Coordinates of C-alpha atoms in Angstrom, one line a residue:
M201 CA 86.3 -125.1 26.1
T202 CA 84.2 -122.2 27.4
D203 CA 81.8 -120.5 25.0
T204 CA 83.3 -117.0 24.7
T205 CA 80.1 -115.7 23.1
L206 CA 78.3 -115.9 26.5
A207 CA 79.0 -113.4 29.3
P208 CA 80.9 -114.9 32.2
L209 CA 78.8 -115.7 35.2
P210 CA 79.3 -113.4 38.2
L211 CA 80.7 -116.0 40.6
P212 CA 82.2 -115.6 44.1
A213 CA 86.0 -115.6 44.2
G214 CA 87.2 -119.3 44.5
I215 CA 84.5 -120.7 42.2
R216 CA 85.4 -121.2 38.5
S217 CA 83.4 -122.0 35.4
R218 CA 84.5 -124.3 32.6
Q219 CA 83.4 -126.9 30.0
V220 CA 84.3 -130.6 30.1
D221 CA 83.6 -133.4 27.7
N222 CA 81.8 -136.1 29.7
G223 CA 82.3 -138.9 27.1
N224 CA 78.5 -139.3 27.0
G225 CA 77.7 -136.8 24.3
L226 CA 77.9 -133.6 26.3
S227 CA 80.1 -130.7 26.8
V228 CA 79.3 -130.1 30.4
H229 CA 79.3 -126.7 31.9
L230 CA 80.3 -126.9 35.5
L231 CA 81.2 -124.8 38.5
E232 CA 83.9 -126.0 40.8
A233 CA 85.6 -125.0 44.0
G234 CA 88.6 -126.5 45.8
F235 CA 90.2 -127.2 42.4
E236 CA 93.6 -125.6 43.3
T237 CA 94.9 -128.6 45.2
P238 CA 95.0 -132.0 43.4
G239 CA 93.9 -135.2 45.0
R240 CA 91.1 -133.8 47.1
P241 CA 88.0 -136.0 47.8
C242 CA 85.1 -135.0 45.6
V243 CA 81.6 -133.9 46.3
L244 CA 79.1 -133.8 43.3
L245 CA 76.2 -131.4 43.5
L246 CA 73.2 -132.0 41.2
H247 CA 70.5 -129.3 40.7
G248 CA 66.8 -129.7 39.9
F249 CA 64.1 -127.7 38.0
P250 CA 64.1 -124.8 37.2
E251 CA 67.6 -124.4 38.5
L252 CA 71.2 -124.4 37.4
A253 CA 74.7 -125.3 38.7
Y254 CA 74.5 -121.6 39.9
S255 CA 72.0 -122.7 42.5
W256 CA 74.8 -124.3 44.5
R257 CA 77.0 -121.1 44.7
K258 CA 76.3 -120.5 48.4
V259 CA 77.4 -123.9 49.7
M260 CA 80.4 -124.6 47.4
L261 CA 83.0 -122.5 49.2
P262 CA 82.2 -123.9 52.7
L263 CA 82.7 -127.4 51.3
A264 CA 85.9 -126.4 49.5
E265 CA 87.2 -124.8 52.6
A266 CA 86.7 -128.1 54.4
G267 CA 89.0 -129.8 51.9
Y268 CA 86.8 -131.0 49.1
H269 CA 86.8 -130.7 45.4
V270 CA 83.3 -129.5 44.8
I271 CA 81.7 -130.0 41.4
A272 CA 78.3 -128.6 40.3
P273 CA 77.3 -129.2 36.6
D274 CA 74.5 -127.8 34.5
Q275 CA 72.8 -131.1 34.0
R276 CA 71.6 -132.4 30.6
G277 CA 69.1 -130.0 29.1
Y278 CA 70.1 -127.0 31.2
G279 CA 72.2 -123.9 31.1
R280 CA 75.5 -123.9 29.3
T281 CA 75.8 -127.6 28.9
T282 CA 75.6 -128.5 25.2
G283 CA 75.3 -131.7 23.2
W284 CA 71.7 -132.6 24.0
Q285 CA 68.9 -132.6 21.5
Q286 CA 66.6 -129.6 21.8
G287 CA 62.9 -129.2 21.2
Y288 CA 59.7 -131.0 22.2
D289 CA 60.0 -133.6 19.4
A290 CA 63.6 -134.6 20.3
G291 CA 63.9 -138.2 21.6
L292 CA 63.4 -138.8 25.3
D293 CA 65.9 -141.6 25.7
E294 CA 68.9 -139.3 26.5
F295 CA 66.9 -137.7 29.4
R296 CA 66.0 -140.9 31.2
L297 CA 67.3 -141.3 34.7
L298 CA 69.8 -144.1 34.0
N299 CA 71.4 -142.0 31.3
L300 CA 71.7 -139.1 33.7
V301 CA 73.6 -141.4 35.9
R302 CA 75.9 -142.1 33.0
D303 CA 76.4 -138.3 32.6
A304 CA 77.6 -138.1 36.2
L305 CA 79.9 -141.1 35.8
G306 CA 81.4 -139.7 32.6
L307 CA 82.0 -136.3 34.2
L308 CA 83.8 -137.8 37.1
A309 CA 86.0 -139.9 34.9
A310 CA 86.9 -136.8 32.8
L311 CA 87.9 -135.0 36.0
G312 CA 90.0 -137.8 37.2
H313 CA 87.8 -139.0 40.0
D314 CA 87.0 -142.7 40.4
S315 CA 84.7 -142.1 43.3
V316 CA 83.0 -139.3 45.2
E317 CA 82.6 -138.9 49.0
A318 CA 79.0 -137.8 48.4
V319 CA 76.6 -137.1 45.6
V320 CA 74.1 -134.5 46.6
G321 CA 70.8 -134.0 44.7
H322 CA 68.2 -131.3 45.1
D323 CA 64.6 -131.4 43.6
F324 CA 64.8 -133.5 40.4
G325 CA 68.5 -133.8 41.1
S326 CA 67.5 -135.9 44.1
P327 CA 66.3 -139.0 42.1
V328 CA 69.4 -138.7 39.9
A329 CA 71.5 -138.8 43.0
A330 CA 69.5 -141.7 44.4
W331 CA 69.9 -143.7 41.2
C332 CA 73.6 -143.0 41.2
A333 CA 73.9 -144.5 44.7
L334 CA 71.5 -147.3 44.0
T335 CA 73.3 -148.5 40.8
R336 CA 76.9 -147.6 41.4
P337 CA 77.6 -147.6 45.2
D338 CA 81.3 -148.3 44.4
V339 CA 81.5 -144.8 42.9
F340 CA 79.0 -142.8 44.9
R341 CA 80.1 -143.6 48.4
S342 CA 77.3 -141.7 50.1
V343 CA 74.2 -139.7 49.1
V344 CA 72.3 -136.7 50.3
L345 CA 68.8 -136.3 49.0
M346 CA 67.3 -132.8 49.2
S347 CA 63.6 -131.8 49.0
A348 CA 62.5 -134.8 47.0
P349 CA 62.3 -138.1 48.9
F350 CA 63.2 -141.3 47.1
G351 CA 60.6 -144.1 47.6
G352 CA 62.7 -146.8 45.7
P353 CA 62.7 -148.3 42.2
P354 CA 59.4 -149.2 40.6
S355 CA 58.2 -152.6 41.7
A356 CA 57.5 -155.5 39.4
A357 CA 53.8 -154.6 39.7
A358 CA 54.4 -151.1 38.2
T359 CA 51.7 -151.9 35.5
G360 CA 49.2 -151.6 38.2
L361 CA 50.6 -148.3 39.2
A362 CA 49.9 -147.0 35.7
E363 CA 46.2 -147.7 36.2
A364 CA 46.3 -145.9 39.6
T365 CA 47.9 -142.9 38.0
R366 CA 45.2 -142.8 35.3
Q367 CA 42.5 -142.9 38.0
L368 CA 44.2 -140.1 39.9
L369 CA 44.4 -137.8 36.8
D370 CA 40.8 -138.6 35.9
G371 CA 39.8 -137.8 39.5
L372 CA 41.6 -134.5 39.5
A373 CA 39.9 -133.5 36.2
A374 CA 36.5 -134.3 37.7
L375 CA 37.0 -132.0 40.7
H376 CA 35.3 -128.6 40.9
P377 CA 37.1 -126.7 39.6
P378 CA 38.9 -129.3 37.5
R379 CA 42.6 -129.7 38.4
Q380 CA 45.8 -131.0 36.7
H381 CA 49.0 -132.4 38.1
Y382 CA 52.0 -130.1 37.4
Q383 CA 54.1 -133.0 36.0
W384 CA 51.5 -133.8 33.4
Y385 CA 51.2 -130.1 32.6
Y386 CA 55.0 -129.9 32.2
S387 CA 54.7 -132.8 29.7
T388 CA 52.6 -130.8 27.3
R389 CA 53.9 -129.3 24.2
E390 CA 52.8 -125.8 25.3
A391 CA 54.4 -125.7 28.7
N392 CA 57.8 -124.4 27.6
G393 CA 56.3 -121.5 25.7
H394 CA 53.9 -120.6 28.5
M395 CA 56.9 -120.1 30.8
Q396 CA 59.6 -118.9 28.5
H397 CA 57.2 -116.3 27.0
A398 CA 55.1 -115.7 30.1
P399 CA 52.8 -112.6 29.7
Q400 CA 54.3 -111.0 32.8
G401 CA 57.8 -111.5 31.4
L402 CA 60.3 -114.3 32.2
H403 CA 62.0 -112.5 35.1
A404 CA 58.6 -111.8 36.8
F405 CA 57.5 -115.4 36.2
L406 CA 60.6 -116.8 37.8
R407 CA 60.3 -114.3 40.7
A408 CA 56.8 -115.5 41.4
Y409 CA 57.7 -119.2 40.9
Y410 CA 60.6 -119.1 43.3
H411 CA 58.6 -117.0 45.8
H412 CA 55.6 -119.3 45.7
K413 CA 57.6 -122.4 46.7
S414 CA 59.8 -120.6 49.3
V415 CA 59.4 -119.9 53.0
D416 CA 58.4 -116.4 52.0
W417 CA 54.9 -117.6 50.9
P418 CA 53.2 -118.0 54.3
Q419 CA 50.8 -120.7 53.1
N420 CA 53.6 -123.2 52.7
Q421 CA 52.8 -125.2 55.8
P422 CA 53.1 -128.8 54.7
F423 CA 51.6 -131.9 56.2
R424 CA 51.3 -135.5 55.3
L425 CA 48.6 -136.5 52.9
A426 CA 46.5 -139.5 53.7
A427 CA 46.5 -141.1 50.2
M428 CA 47.3 -140.7 46.6
S429 CA 43.7 -139.7 45.8
A430 CA 42.4 -136.7 43.9
E431 CA 40.7 -135.3 47.0
E432 CA 43.9 -135.5 49.1
M433 CA 46.2 -134.3 46.3
A434 CA 44.0 -131.3 45.7
R435 CA 45.2 -130.1 49.1
L436 CA 48.6 -129.4 47.7
P437 CA 49.5 -125.8 46.7
S438 CA 48.5 -124.8 43.1
Y439 CA 52.2 -125.1 41.9
Y440 CA 51.8 -128.8 42.3
V441 CA 48.1 -129.4 41.6
M442 CA 47.0 -126.6 39.2
R443 CA 43.7 -125.5 37.9
A444 CA 43.1 -127.3 34.7
D445 CA 42.3 -124.0 32.9
Q446 CA 45.5 -122.2 33.9
T447 CA 49.1 -122.3 32.8
M448 CA 52.0 -122.3 35.3
A449 CA 52.6 -118.6 34.4
E450 CA 49.0 -117.8 35.3
T451 CA 49.2 -120.0 38.4
V452 CA 52.1 -118.3 40.0
A453 CA 51.1 -114.8 38.8
Q454 CA 48.5 -114.9 41.5
E455 CA 51.2 -115.0 44.1
I456 CA 53.7 -112.4 42.8
P457 CA 55.4 -110.8 45.7
S458 CA 55.1 -107.0 46.3
P459 CA 58.0 -104.7 45.5
E460 CA 58.7 -104.5 49.2
Q461 CA 58.8 -108.3 49.5
I462 CA 61.2 -108.5 46.5
A463 CA 63.5 -105.9 48.0
A464 CA 63.5 -107.8 51.3
C465 CA 64.4 -111.1 49.7
R466 CA 68.0 -111.7 50.8
W467 CA 68.3 -115.2 49.6
L468 CA 67.5 -114.4 45.9
P469 CA 68.0 -110.7 45.2
D470 CA 67.1 -109.4 41.8
D471 CA 70.6 -109.4 40.4
E472 CA 71.0 -113.1 41.1
L473 CA 67.5 -113.9 39.8
A474 CA 68.6 -112.1 36.6
I475 CA 71.2 -114.9 36.0
Y476 CA 68.4 -117.5 35.9
A477 CA 66.2 -115.3 33.7
A478 CA 69.1 -114.7 31.2
E479 CA 69.9 -118.4 31.0
Y480 CA 66.3 -119.6 30.5
A481 CA 65.6 -116.8 28.0
R482 CA 68.4 -118.3 25.9
T483 CA 67.7 -122.0 26.4
G484 CA 64.0 -122.2 27.2
F485 CA 62.8 -124.8 29.7
Q486 CA 62.2 -127.8 27.3
G487 CA 65.5 -129.5 28.2
G488 CA 64.4 -129.8 31.8
L489 CA 60.8 -130.6 30.9
Q490 CA 62.0 -133.6 29.0
W491 CA 62.9 -135.2 32.3
Y492 CA 59.3 -134.9 33.4
R493 CA 58.1 -136.4 30.1
C494 CA 60.3 -139.4 30.7
G495 CA 58.4 -140.0 33.9
T496 CA 54.9 -139.3 32.8
S497 CA 55.3 -141.3 29.5
G498 CA 55.9 -144.6 31.5
R499 CA 58.4 -145.6 28.7
F500 CA 61.3 -146.3 31.0
V501 CA 59.6 -148.1 33.8
T502 CA 60.6 -151.5 32.5
E503 CA 64.3 -150.9 32.5
M504 CA 64.1 -149.5 36.0
Q505 CA 62.2 -152.5 37.2
G506 CA 65.5 -154.4 37.0
W507 CA 66.3 -152.8 40.3
A508 CA 63.0 -153.6 41.9
G509 CA 63.4 -154.3 45.6
R510 CA 67.0 -153.0 45.7
T511 CA 67.9 -150.6 48.4
I512 CA 70.4 -147.8 48.8
N513 CA 73.0 -149.2 51.1
V514 CA 75.6 -146.4 51.2
P515 CA 75.3 -143.8 54.0
S516 CA 72.5 -141.3 53.3
C517 CA 70.7 -138.4 54.7
F518 CA 67.8 -136.2 53.7
I519 CA 67.6 -132.4 53.9
A520 CA 64.7 -130.1 53.2
G521 CA 63.1 -126.9 54.2
R522 CA 60.5 -127.3 56.9
S523 CA 58.2 -125.2 54.7
D524 CA 58.8 -127.4 51.6
W525 CA 55.7 -129.2 50.3
G526 CA 58.0 -131.4 48.2
I527 CA 58.5 -133.6 51.2
Y528 CA 54.9 -134.9 51.0
Q529 CA 53.9 -134.3 47.4
K530 CA 53.9 -138.0 46.7
P531 CA 52.3 -139.8 49.7
G532 CA 54.3 -142.6 51.2
D533 CA 57.7 -141.7 49.6
F534 CA 59.0 -139.8 52.6
E535 CA 58.2 -142.7 55.0
A536 CA 59.5 -145.4 52.6
M537 CA 62.8 -143.5 52.1
H538 CA 63.9 -143.4 55.7
T539 CA 62.4 -146.7 56.9
A540 CA 63.1 -149.1 54.0
T541 CA 64.7 -147.7 50.8
C542 CA 67.8 -146.2 52.5
T543 CA 69.3 -148.8 54.8
Q544 CA 72.0 -146.5 56.2
M545 CA 69.9 -143.3 56.7
R546 CA 72.0 -141.1 59.1
G547 CA 69.6 -138.3 59.5
V548 CA 66.4 -136.5 58.3
H549 CA 66.8 -132.7 58.7
L550 CA 64.0 -130.2 58.1
V551 CA 65.5 -126.8 58.1
E552 CA 63.7 -123.9 59.7
G553 CA 63.4 -120.7 57.7
A554 CA 63.4 -122.5 54.3
G555 CA 61.0 -123.7 51.7
H556 CA 61.8 -125.6 48.6
W557 CA 65.0 -123.8 47.7
V558 CA 66.7 -124.9 50.9
Q559 CA 70.4 -124.5 49.8
Q560 CA 69.7 -121.0 48.7
E561 CA 67.4 -119.9 51.5
Q562 CA 69.5 -121.3 54.3
P563 CA 73.0 -122.0 52.9
G564 CA 74.7 -121.8 56.2
E565 CA 72.6 -124.5 57.8
V566 CA 72.8 -126.7 54.7
S567 CA 76.6 -126.4 54.6
R568 CA 76.7 -127.3 58.3
L569 CA 74.6 -130.4 57.8
L570 CA 76.5 -131.5 54.7
L571 CA 79.8 -131.1 56.4
G572 CA 78.6 -133.0 59.5
F573 CA 77.3 -135.8 57.3
L574 CA 80.6 -136.0 55.4
R575 CA 82.6 -136.1 58.6
E576 CA 80.4 -138.8 60.1
T577 CA 80.5 -141.0 57.1
A578 CA 84.3 -140.7 56.8
T579 CA 84.7 -141.6 60.5
R580 CA 82.6 -144.7 60.2
R581 CA 84.3 -146.1 57.1

């Protein structure tokens, strides 16, 4: 049942919005296209941070026109999906990766799908998609990872990794000027307030954040880092490795685009950015930040170690903007993904003219790549 107190989202004709009980504690808000004809094969689209189901609006119709039932939910903690516990002090268990897989499974069951042709994940949606394919290949018959490579489940030696992480954080703090990793900043109690109530205003904060990580910021010219060391990680842009004395709002404020640049931004005009600003003004960012806290806390490594050494054996591909630093932000993951973790990797595509928000910056090319992958995997089955 749709919340009638909220203004309807301005969606292209052919995309509808509704609420669905996923059987895992959520009333999931989803966008869908290709719903008019029953029995269509399904494609599930999973967004990242700070995004929404709305982030897929530009690729949904091309997929539907090719014959798919296309589903894009606001994930747990985001947008118009309800049923999750709000606030920094809420328990983290519901936000762990394996429960996010359960969210996807429950949503599909509620919609009458026992499998999907592909699960597609962008940014933090990418590890959710990867764990879907890793743990339930019978349901998620192929996977597309976007912007965030998947290096595999934590190994049985993950306790050693915790020490390496501590050394990295200590090393960043010892640099001049001292630095902090954005995921640990996002894990602080203050991060949500810094962004939701940014001094420059929420709309201006989001404009700068999206600009800073897009192809429009000319310094986004990524390259492989030699090691997971403080010195190497400090070469990442400040939206990944921040100054320790600055908030994220202060970090991106230094890169606010000019009025002329904003007017020229065709991939995210101000009226579309206003949708994100309105949703995050209402919900805050804490629901999404809880996902980061699950990772930085280390609490859920043990349960994921049950899949140590397991590979993704369904057809897979990787898509990212060529100007996206996310490809290399964790040294070694990109190489591990397409040489070891994904045993049926069908393609690695770096899209020209796009940074981190590839499906919004270059939706035509992303749609073409997705449809090519779907056709190829259907032919080979």
